[in-house]
mmCIF file with all atom_site columns, C-alpha atoms in Angstrom:
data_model
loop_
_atom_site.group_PDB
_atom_site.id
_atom_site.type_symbol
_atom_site.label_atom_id
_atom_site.label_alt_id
_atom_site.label_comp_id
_atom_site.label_asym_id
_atom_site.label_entity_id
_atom_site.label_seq_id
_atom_site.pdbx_PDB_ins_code
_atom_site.Cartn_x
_atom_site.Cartn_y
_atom_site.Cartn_z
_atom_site.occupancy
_atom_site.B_iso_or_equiv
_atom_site.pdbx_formal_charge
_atom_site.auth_seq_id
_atom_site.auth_comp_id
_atom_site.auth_asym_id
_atom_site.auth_atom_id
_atom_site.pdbx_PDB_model_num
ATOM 1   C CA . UNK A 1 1   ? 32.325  47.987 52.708 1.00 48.00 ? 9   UNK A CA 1
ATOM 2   C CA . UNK A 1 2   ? 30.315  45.371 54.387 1.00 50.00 ? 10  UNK A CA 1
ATOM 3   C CA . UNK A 1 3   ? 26.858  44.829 52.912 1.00 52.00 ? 11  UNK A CA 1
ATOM 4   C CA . UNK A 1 4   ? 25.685  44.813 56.649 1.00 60.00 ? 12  UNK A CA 1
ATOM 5   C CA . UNK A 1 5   ? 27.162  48.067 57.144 1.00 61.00 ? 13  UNK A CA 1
ATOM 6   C CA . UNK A 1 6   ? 24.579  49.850 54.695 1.00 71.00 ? 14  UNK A CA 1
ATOM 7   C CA . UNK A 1 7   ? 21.551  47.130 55.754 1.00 73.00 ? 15  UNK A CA 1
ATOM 8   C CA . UNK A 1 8   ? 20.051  49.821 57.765 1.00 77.00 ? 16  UNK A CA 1
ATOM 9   C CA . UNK A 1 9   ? 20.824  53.275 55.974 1.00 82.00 ? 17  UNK A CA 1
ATOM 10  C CA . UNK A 1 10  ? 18.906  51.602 52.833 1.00 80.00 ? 18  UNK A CA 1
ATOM 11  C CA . UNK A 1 11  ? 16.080  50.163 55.246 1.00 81.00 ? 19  UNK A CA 1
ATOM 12  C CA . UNK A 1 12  ? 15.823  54.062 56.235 1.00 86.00 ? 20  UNK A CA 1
ATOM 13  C CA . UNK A 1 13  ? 16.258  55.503 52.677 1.00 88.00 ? 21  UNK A CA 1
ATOM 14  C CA . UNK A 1 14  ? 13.586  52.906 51.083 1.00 89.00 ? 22  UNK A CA 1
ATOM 15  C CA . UNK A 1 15  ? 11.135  54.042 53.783 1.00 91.00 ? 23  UNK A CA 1
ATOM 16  C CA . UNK A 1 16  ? 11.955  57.854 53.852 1.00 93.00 ? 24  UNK A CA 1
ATOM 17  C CA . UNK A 1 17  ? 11.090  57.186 49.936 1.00 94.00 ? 25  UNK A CA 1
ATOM 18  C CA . UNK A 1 18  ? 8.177   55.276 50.135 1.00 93.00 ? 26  UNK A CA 1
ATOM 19  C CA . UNK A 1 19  ? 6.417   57.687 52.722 1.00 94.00 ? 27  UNK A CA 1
ATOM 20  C CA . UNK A 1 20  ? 7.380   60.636 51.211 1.00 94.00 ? 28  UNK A CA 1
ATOM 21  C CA . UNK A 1 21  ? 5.094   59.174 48.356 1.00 93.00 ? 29  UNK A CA 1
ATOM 22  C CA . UNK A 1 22  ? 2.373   58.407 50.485 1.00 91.00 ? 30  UNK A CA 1
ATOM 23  C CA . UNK A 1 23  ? 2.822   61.806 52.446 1.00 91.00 ? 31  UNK A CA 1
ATOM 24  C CA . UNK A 1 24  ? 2.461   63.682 48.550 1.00 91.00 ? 32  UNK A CA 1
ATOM 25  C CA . UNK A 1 25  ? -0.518  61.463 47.667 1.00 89.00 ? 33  UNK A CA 1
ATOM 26  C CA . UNK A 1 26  ? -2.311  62.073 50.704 1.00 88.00 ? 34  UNK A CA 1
ATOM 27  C CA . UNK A 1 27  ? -2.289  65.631 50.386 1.00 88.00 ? 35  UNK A CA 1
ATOM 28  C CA . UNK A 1 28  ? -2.925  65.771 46.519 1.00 85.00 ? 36  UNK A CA 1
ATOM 29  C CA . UNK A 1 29  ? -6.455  63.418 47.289 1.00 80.00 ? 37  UNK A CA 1
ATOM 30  C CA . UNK A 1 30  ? -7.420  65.262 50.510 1.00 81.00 ? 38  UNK A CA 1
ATOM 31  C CA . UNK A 1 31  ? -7.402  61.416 52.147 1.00 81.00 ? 39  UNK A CA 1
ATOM 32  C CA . UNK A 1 32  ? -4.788  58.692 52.383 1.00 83.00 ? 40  UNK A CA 1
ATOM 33  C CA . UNK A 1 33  ? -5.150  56.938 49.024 1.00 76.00 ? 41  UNK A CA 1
ATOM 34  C CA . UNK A 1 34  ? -5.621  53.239 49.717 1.00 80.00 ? 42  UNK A CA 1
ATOM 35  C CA . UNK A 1 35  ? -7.965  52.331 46.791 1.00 79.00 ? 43  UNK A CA 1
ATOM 36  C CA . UNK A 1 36  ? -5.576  51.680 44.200 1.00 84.00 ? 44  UNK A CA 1
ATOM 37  C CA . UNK A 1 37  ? -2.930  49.146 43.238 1.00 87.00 ? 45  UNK A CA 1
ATOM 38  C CA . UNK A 1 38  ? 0.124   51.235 43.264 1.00 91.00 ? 46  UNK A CA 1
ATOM 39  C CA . UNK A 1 39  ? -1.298  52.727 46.947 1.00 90.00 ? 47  UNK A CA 1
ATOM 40  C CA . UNK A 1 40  ? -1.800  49.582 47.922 1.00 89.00 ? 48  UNK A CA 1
ATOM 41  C CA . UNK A 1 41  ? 1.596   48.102 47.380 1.00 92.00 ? 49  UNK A CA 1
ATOM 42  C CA . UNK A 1 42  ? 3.287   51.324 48.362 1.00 93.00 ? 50  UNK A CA 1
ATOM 43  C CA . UNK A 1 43  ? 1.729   51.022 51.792 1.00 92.00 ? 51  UNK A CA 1
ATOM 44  C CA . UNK A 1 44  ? 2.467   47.348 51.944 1.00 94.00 ? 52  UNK A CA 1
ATOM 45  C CA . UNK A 1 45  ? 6.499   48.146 50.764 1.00 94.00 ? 53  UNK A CA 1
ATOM 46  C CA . UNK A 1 46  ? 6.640   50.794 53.444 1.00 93.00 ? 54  UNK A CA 1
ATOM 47  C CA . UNK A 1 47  ? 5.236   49.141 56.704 1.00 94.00 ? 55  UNK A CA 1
ATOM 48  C CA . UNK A 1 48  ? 7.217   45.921 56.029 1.00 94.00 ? 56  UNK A CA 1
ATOM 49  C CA . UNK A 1 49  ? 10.673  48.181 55.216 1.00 93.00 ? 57  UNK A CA 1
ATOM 50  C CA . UNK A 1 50  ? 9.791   49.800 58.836 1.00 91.00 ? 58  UNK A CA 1
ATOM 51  C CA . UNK A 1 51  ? 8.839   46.643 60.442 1.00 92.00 ? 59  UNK A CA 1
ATOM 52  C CA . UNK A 1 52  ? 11.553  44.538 59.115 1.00 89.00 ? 60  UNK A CA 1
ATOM 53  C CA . UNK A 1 53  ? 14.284  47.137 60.041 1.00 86.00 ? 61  UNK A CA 1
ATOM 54  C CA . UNK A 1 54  ? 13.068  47.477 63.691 1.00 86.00 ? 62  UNK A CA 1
ATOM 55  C CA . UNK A 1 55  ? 12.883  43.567 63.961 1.00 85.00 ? 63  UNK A CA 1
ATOM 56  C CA . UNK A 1 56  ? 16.353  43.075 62.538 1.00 80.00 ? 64  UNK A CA 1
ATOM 57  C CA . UNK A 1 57  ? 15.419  40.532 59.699 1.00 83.00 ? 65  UNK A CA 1
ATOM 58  C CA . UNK A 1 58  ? 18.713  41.289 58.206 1.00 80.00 ? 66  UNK A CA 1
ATOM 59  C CA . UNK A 1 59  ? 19.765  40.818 54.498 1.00 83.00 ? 67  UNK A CA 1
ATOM 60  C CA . UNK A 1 60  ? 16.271  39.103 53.676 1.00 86.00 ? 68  UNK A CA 1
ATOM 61  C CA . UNK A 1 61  ? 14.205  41.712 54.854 1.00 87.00 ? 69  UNK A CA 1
ATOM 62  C CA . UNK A 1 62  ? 15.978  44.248 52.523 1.00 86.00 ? 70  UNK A CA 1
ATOM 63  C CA . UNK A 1 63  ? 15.511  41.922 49.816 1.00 87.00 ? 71  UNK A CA 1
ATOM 64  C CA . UNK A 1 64  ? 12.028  41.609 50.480 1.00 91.00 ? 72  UNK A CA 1
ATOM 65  C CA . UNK A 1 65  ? 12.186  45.153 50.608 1.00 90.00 ? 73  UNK A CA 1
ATOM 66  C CA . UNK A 1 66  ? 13.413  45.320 47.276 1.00 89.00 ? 74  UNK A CA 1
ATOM 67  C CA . UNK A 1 67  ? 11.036  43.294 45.701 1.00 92.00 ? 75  UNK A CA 1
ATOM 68  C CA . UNK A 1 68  ? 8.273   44.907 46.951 1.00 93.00 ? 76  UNK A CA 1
ATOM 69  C CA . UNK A 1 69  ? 9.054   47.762 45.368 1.00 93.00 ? 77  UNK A CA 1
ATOM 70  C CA . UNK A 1 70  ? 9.794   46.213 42.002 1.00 93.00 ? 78  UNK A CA 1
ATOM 71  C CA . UNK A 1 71  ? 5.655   46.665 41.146 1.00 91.00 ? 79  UNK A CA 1
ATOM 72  C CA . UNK A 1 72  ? 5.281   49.940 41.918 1.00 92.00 ? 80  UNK A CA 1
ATOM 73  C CA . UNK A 1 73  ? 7.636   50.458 38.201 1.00 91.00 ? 81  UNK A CA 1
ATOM 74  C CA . UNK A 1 74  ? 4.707   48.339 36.447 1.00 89.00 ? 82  UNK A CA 1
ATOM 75  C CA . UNK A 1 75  ? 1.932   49.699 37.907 1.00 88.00 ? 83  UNK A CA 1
ATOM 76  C CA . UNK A 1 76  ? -0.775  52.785 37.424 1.00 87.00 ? 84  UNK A CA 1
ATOM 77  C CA . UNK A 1 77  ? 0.522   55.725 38.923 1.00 86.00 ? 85  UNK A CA 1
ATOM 78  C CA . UNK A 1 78  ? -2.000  58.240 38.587 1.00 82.00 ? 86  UNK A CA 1
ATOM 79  C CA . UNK A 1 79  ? -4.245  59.411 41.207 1.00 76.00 ? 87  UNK A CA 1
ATOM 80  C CA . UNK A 1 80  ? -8.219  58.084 41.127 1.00 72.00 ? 88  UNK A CA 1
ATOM 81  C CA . UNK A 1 81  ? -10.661 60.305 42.970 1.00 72.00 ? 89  UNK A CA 1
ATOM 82  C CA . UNK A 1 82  ? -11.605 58.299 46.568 1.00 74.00 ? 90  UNK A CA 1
ATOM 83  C CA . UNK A 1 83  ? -14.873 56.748 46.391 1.00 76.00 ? 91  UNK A CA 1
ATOM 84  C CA . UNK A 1 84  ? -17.299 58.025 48.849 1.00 78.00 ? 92  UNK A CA 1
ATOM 85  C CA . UNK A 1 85  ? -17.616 54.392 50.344 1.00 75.00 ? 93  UNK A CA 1
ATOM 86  C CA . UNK A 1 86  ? -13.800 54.407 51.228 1.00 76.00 ? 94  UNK A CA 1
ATOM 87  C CA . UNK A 1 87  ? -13.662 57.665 52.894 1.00 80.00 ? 95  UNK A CA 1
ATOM 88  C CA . UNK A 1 88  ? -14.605 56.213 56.316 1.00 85.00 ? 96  UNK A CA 1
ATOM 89  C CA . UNK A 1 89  ? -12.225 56.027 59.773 1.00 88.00 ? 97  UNK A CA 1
ATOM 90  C CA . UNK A 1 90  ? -13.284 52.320 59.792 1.00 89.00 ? 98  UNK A CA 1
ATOM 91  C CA . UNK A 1 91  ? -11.475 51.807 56.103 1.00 88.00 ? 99  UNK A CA 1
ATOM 92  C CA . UNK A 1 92  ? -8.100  53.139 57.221 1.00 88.00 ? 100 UNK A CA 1
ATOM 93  C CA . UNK A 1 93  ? -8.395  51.042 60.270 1.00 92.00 ? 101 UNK A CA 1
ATOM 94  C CA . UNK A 1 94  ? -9.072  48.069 58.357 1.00 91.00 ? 102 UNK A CA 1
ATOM 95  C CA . UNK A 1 95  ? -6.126  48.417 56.029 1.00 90.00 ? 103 UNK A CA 1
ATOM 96  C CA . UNK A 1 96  ? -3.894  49.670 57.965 1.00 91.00 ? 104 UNK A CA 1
ATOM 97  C CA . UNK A 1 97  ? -4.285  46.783 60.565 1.00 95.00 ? 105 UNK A CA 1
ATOM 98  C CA . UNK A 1 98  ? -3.906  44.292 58.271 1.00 93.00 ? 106 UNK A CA 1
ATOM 99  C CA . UNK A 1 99  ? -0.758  45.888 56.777 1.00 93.00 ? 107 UNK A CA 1
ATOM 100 C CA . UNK A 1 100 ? 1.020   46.621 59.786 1.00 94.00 ? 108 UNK A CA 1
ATOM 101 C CA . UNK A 1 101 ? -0.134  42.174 60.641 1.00 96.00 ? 109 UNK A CA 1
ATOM 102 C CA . UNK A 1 102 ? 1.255   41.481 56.920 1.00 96.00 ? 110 UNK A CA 1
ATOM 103 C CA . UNK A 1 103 ? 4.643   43.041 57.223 1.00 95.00 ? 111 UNK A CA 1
ATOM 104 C CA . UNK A 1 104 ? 4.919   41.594 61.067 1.00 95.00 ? 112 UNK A CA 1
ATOM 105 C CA . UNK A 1 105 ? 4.155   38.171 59.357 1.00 95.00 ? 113 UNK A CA 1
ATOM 106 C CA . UNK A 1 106 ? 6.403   38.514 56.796 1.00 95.00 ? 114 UNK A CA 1
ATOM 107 C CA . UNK A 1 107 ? 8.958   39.638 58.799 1.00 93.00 ? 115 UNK A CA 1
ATOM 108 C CA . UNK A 1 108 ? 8.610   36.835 60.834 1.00 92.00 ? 116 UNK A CA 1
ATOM 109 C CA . UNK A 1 109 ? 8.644   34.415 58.035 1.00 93.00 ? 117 UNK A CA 1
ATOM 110 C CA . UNK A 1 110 ? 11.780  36.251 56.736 1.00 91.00 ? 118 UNK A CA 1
ATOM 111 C CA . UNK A 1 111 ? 13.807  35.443 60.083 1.00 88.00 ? 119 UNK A CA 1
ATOM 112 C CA . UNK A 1 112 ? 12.353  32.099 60.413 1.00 87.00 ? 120 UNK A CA 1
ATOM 113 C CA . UNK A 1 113 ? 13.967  31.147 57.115 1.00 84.00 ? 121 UNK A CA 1
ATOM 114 C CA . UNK A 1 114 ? 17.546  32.069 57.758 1.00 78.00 ? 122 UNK A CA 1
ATOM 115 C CA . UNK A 1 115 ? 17.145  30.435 61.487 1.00 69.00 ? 123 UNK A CA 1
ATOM 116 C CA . UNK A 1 116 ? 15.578  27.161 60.418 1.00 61.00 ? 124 UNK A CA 1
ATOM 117 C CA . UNK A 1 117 ? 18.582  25.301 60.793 1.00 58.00 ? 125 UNK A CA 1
ATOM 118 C CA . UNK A 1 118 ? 19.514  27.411 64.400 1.00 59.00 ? 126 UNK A CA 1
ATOM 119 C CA . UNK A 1 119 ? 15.850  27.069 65.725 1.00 59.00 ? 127 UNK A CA 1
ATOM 120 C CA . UNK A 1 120 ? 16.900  29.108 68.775 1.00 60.00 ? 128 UNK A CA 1
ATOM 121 C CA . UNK A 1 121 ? 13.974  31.801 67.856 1.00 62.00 ? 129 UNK A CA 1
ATOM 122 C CA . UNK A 1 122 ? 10.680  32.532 69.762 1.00 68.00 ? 130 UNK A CA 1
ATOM 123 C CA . UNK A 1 123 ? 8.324   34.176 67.889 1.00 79.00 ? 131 UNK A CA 1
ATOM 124 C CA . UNK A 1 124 ? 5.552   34.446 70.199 1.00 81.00 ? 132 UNK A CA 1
ATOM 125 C CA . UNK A 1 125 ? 5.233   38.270 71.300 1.00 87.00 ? 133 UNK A CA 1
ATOM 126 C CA . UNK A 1 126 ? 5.420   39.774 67.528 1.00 90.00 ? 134 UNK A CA 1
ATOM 127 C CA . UNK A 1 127 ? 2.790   36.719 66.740 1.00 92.00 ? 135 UNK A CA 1
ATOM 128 C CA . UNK A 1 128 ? 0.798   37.751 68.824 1.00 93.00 ? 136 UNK A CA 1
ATOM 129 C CA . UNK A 1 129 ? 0.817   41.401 68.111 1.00 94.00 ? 137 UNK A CA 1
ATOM 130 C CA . UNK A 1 130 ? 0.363   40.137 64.507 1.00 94.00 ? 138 UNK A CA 1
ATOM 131 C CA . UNK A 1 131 ? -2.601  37.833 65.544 1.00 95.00 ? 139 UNK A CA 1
ATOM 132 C CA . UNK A 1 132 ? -4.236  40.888 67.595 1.00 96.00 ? 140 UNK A CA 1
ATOM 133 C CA . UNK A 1 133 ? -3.920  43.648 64.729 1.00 96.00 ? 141 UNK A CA 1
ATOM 134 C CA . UNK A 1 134 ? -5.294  41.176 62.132 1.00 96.00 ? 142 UNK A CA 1
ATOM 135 C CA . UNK A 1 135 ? -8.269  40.357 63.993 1.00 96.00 ? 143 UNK A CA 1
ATOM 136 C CA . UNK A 1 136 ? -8.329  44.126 64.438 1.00 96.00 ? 144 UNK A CA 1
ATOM 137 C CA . UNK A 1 137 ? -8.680  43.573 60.746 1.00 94.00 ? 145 UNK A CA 1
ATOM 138 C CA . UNK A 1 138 ? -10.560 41.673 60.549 1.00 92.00 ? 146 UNK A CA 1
ATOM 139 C CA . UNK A 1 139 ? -13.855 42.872 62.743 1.00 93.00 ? 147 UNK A CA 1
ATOM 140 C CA . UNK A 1 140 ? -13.751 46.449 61.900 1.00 93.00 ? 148 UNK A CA 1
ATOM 141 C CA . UNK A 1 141 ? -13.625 45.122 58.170 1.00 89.00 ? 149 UNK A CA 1
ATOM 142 C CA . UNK A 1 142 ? -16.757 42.604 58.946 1.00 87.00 ? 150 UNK A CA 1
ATOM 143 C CA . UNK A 1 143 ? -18.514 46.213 60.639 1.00 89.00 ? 151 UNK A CA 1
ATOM 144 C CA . UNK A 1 144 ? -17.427 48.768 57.623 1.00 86.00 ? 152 UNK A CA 1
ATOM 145 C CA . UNK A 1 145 ? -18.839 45.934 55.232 1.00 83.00 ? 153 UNK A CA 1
ATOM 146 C CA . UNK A 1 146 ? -22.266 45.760 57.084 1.00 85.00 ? 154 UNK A CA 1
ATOM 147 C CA . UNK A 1 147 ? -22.700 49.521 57.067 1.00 84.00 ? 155 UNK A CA 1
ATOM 148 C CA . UNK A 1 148 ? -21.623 49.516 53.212 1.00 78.00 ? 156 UNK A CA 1
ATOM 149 C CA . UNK A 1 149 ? -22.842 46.865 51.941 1.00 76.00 ? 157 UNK A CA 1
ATOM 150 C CA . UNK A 1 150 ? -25.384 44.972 54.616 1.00 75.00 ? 158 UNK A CA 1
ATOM 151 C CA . UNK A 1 151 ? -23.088 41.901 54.388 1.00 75.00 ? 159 UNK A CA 1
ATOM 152 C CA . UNK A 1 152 ? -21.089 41.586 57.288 1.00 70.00 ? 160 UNK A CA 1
ATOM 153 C CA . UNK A 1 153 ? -18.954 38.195 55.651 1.00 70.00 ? 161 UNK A CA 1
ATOM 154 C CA . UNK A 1 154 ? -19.003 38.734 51.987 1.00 72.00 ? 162 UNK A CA 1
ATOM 155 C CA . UNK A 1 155 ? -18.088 35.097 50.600 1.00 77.00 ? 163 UNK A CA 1
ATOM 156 C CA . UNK A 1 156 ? -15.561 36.022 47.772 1.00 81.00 ? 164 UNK A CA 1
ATOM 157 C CA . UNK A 1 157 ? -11.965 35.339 47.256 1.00 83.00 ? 165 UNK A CA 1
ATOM 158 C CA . UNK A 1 158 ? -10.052 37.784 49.841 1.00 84.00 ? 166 UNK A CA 1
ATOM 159 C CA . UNK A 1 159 ? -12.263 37.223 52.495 1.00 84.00 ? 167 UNK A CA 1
ATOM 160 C CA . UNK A 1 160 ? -12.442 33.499 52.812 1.00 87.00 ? 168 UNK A CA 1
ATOM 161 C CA . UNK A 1 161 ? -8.471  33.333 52.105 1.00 90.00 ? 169 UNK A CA 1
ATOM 162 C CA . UNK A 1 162 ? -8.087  36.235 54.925 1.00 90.00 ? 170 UNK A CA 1
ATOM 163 C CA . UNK A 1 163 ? -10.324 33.858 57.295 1.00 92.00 ? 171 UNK A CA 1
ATOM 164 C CA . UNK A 1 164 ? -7.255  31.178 56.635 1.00 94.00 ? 172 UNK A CA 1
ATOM 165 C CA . UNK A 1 165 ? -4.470  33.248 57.320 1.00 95.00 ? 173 UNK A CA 1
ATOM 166 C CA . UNK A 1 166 ? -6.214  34.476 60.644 1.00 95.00 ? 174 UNK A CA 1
ATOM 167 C CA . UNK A 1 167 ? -6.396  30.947 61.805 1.00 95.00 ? 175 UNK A CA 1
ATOM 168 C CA . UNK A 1 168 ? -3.333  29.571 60.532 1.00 96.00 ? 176 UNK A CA 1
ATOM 169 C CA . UNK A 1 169 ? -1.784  32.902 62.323 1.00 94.00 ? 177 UNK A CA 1
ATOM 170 C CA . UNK A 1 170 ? -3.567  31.385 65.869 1.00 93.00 ? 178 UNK A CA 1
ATOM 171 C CA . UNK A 1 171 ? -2.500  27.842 64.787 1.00 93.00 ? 179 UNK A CA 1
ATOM 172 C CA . UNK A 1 172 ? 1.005   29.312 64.530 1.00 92.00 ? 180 UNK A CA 1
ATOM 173 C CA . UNK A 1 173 ? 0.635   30.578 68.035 1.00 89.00 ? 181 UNK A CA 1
ATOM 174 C CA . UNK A 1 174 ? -0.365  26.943 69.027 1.00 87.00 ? 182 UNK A CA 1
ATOM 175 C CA . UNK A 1 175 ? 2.459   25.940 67.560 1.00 85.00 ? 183 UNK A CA 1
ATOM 176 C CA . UNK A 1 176 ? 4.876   27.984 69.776 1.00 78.00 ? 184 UNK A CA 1
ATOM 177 C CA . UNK A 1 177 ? 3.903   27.013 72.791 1.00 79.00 ? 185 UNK A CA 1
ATOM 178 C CA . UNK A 1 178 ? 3.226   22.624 71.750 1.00 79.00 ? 186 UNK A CA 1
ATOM 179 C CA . UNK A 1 179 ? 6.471   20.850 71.918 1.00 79.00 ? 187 UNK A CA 1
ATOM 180 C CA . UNK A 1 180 ? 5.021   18.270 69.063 1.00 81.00 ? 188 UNK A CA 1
ATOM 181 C CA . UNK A 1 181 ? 5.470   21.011 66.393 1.00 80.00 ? 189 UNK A CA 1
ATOM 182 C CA . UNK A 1 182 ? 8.943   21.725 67.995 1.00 75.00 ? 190 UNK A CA 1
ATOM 183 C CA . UNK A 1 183 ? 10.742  20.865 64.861 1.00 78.00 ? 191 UNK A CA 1
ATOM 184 C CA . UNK A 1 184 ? 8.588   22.080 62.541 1.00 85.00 ? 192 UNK A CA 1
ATOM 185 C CA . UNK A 1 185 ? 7.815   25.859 64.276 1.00 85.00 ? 193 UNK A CA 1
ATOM 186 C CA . UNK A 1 186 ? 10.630  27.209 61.587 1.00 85.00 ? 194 UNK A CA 1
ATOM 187 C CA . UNK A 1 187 ? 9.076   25.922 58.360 1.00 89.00 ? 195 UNK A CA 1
ATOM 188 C CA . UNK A 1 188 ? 5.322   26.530 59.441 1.00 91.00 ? 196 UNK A CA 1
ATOM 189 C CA . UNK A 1 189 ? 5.883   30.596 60.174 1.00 91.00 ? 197 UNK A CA 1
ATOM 190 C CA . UNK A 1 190 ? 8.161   30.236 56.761 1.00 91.00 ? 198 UNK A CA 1
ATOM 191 C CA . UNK A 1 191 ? 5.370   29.701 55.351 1.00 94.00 ? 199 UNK A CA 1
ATOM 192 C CA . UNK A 1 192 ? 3.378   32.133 56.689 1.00 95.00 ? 200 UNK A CA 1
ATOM 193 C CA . UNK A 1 193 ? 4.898   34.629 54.662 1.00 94.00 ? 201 UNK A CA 1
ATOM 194 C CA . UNK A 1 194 ? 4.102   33.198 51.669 1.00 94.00 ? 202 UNK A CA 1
ATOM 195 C CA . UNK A 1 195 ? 0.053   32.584 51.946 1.00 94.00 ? 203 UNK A CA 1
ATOM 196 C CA . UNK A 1 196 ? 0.564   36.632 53.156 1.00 95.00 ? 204 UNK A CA 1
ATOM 197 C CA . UNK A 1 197 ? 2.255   37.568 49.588 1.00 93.00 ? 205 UNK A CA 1
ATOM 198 C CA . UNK A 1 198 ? -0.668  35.243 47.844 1.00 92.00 ? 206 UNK A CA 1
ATOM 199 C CA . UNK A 1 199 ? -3.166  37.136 49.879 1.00 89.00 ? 207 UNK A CA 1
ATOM 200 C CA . UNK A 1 200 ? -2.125  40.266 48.883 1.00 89.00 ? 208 UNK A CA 1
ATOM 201 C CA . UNK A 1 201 ? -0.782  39.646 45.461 1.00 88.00 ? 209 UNK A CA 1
ATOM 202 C CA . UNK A 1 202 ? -2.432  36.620 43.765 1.00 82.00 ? 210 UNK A CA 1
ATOM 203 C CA . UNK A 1 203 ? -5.648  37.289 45.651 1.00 82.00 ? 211 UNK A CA 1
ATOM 204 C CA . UNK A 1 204 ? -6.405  41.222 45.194 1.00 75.00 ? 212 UNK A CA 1
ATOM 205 C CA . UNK A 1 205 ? -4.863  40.783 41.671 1.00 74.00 ? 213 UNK A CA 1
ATOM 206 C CA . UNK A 1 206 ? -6.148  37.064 40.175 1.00 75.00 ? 214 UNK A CA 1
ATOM 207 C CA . UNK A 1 207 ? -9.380  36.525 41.639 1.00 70.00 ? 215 UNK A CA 1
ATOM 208 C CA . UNK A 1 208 ? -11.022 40.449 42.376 1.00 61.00 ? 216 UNK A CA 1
ATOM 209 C CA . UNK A 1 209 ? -13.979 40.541 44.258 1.00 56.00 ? 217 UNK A CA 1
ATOM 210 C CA . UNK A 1 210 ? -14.820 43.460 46.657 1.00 58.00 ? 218 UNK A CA 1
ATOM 211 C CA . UNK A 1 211 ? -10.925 43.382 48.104 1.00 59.00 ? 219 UNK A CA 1
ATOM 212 C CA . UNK A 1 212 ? -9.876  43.380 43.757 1.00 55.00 ? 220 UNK A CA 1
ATOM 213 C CA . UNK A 1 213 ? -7.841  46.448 42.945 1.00 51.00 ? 221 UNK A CA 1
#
């Protein structure tokens, strides 16, 4: 059997996994659990499995997939009580945003490394619905950090590195659209993808702050 024959019935299994996970944790907590590590890369695993399967990334993507889930085996499993500063409507909008903008990025970088040779691709529409749900992000993040903390830019690790990827992700949109970058487009939303994993991996887990784990 052709590998790309089961590409999308493991895209679907992975994800029917993932959120059946998230589904039980939610309901043993009371409130979707996005404090923790392991909730934090299961979330991450799941969106990108979704987004990369509707976007086609191929045999990358469910790599990628893969891989992602290779931490949740290493990590914490158990289930912390929510702290009271989490359980607000402008917290899940603030993850979830910048999820749903990770995985699109990814995704994105995923394709753009098996086409760099091709360059044929435009990624402008899915950049751009990347671009708007990260500075979706990004401002109800800057709000719920106010009314927590009084500090509506706390200068720490995540934050300044998430200010990077928000305008390298409207440089990127530059990009598609200026004919001098032309050859280059590929290898610049490449690596997109991987100052997303270092935000979310090396960032959260290396450096703490308020976005540490």
């Amino acid at each position: 059997m052709d590998f790309k024959d089961i590409r999308k019935p493991v895209h679907i299994l992975i994800f029917a996994i993932l959120t059946g996970i998230e589904v039980y944790r939610t309901f043993k907590t009371g409130y979707p659990p996005l404090f923790s590590p392991f909730d934090s890369v299961l979330l991450l695993a799941a969106v990108f499995t979704l987004i990369s399967g509707l976007m086609e990334t191929g045999v990358g993507g469910t790599i990628l997939s893969v891989i992602l889930i290779l931490p949740l085996f290493f990590l914490h499993q158990g289930i912390k009580e929510i702290p009271p500063i989490v359980r607000t409507p402008l917290f899940i909008i603030h993850v979830t945003s910048a999820m749903i903008s990770y995985a699109i990025i990814l995704s994105l970088s995923v394709v753009a490394l098996f086409d760099i040779k091709k360059k044929s691709l435009s990624y402008k529409k899915p950049l751009m619905l990347g671009f708007l749900l990260f500075s979706i992000s990004m401002v109800v993040g800057g709000i719920w950090a106010y009314l927590a903390w009084a500090d509506l830019f706390p200068f720490e690790p995540k934050s300044l590195f998430s200010l990077f990827l928000w305008l390298y992700t409207a440089f990127l949109l530059h990009v598609e659209t200026d004919r001098t970058f032309k050859n280059l487009k590929h290898v610049l939303i490449a690596a997109a993808g991987g100052f997303v994993l270092f935000s979310f991996f090396g960032i959260n887990f290396l450096f703490g702050g308020t976005h540490g784990f």
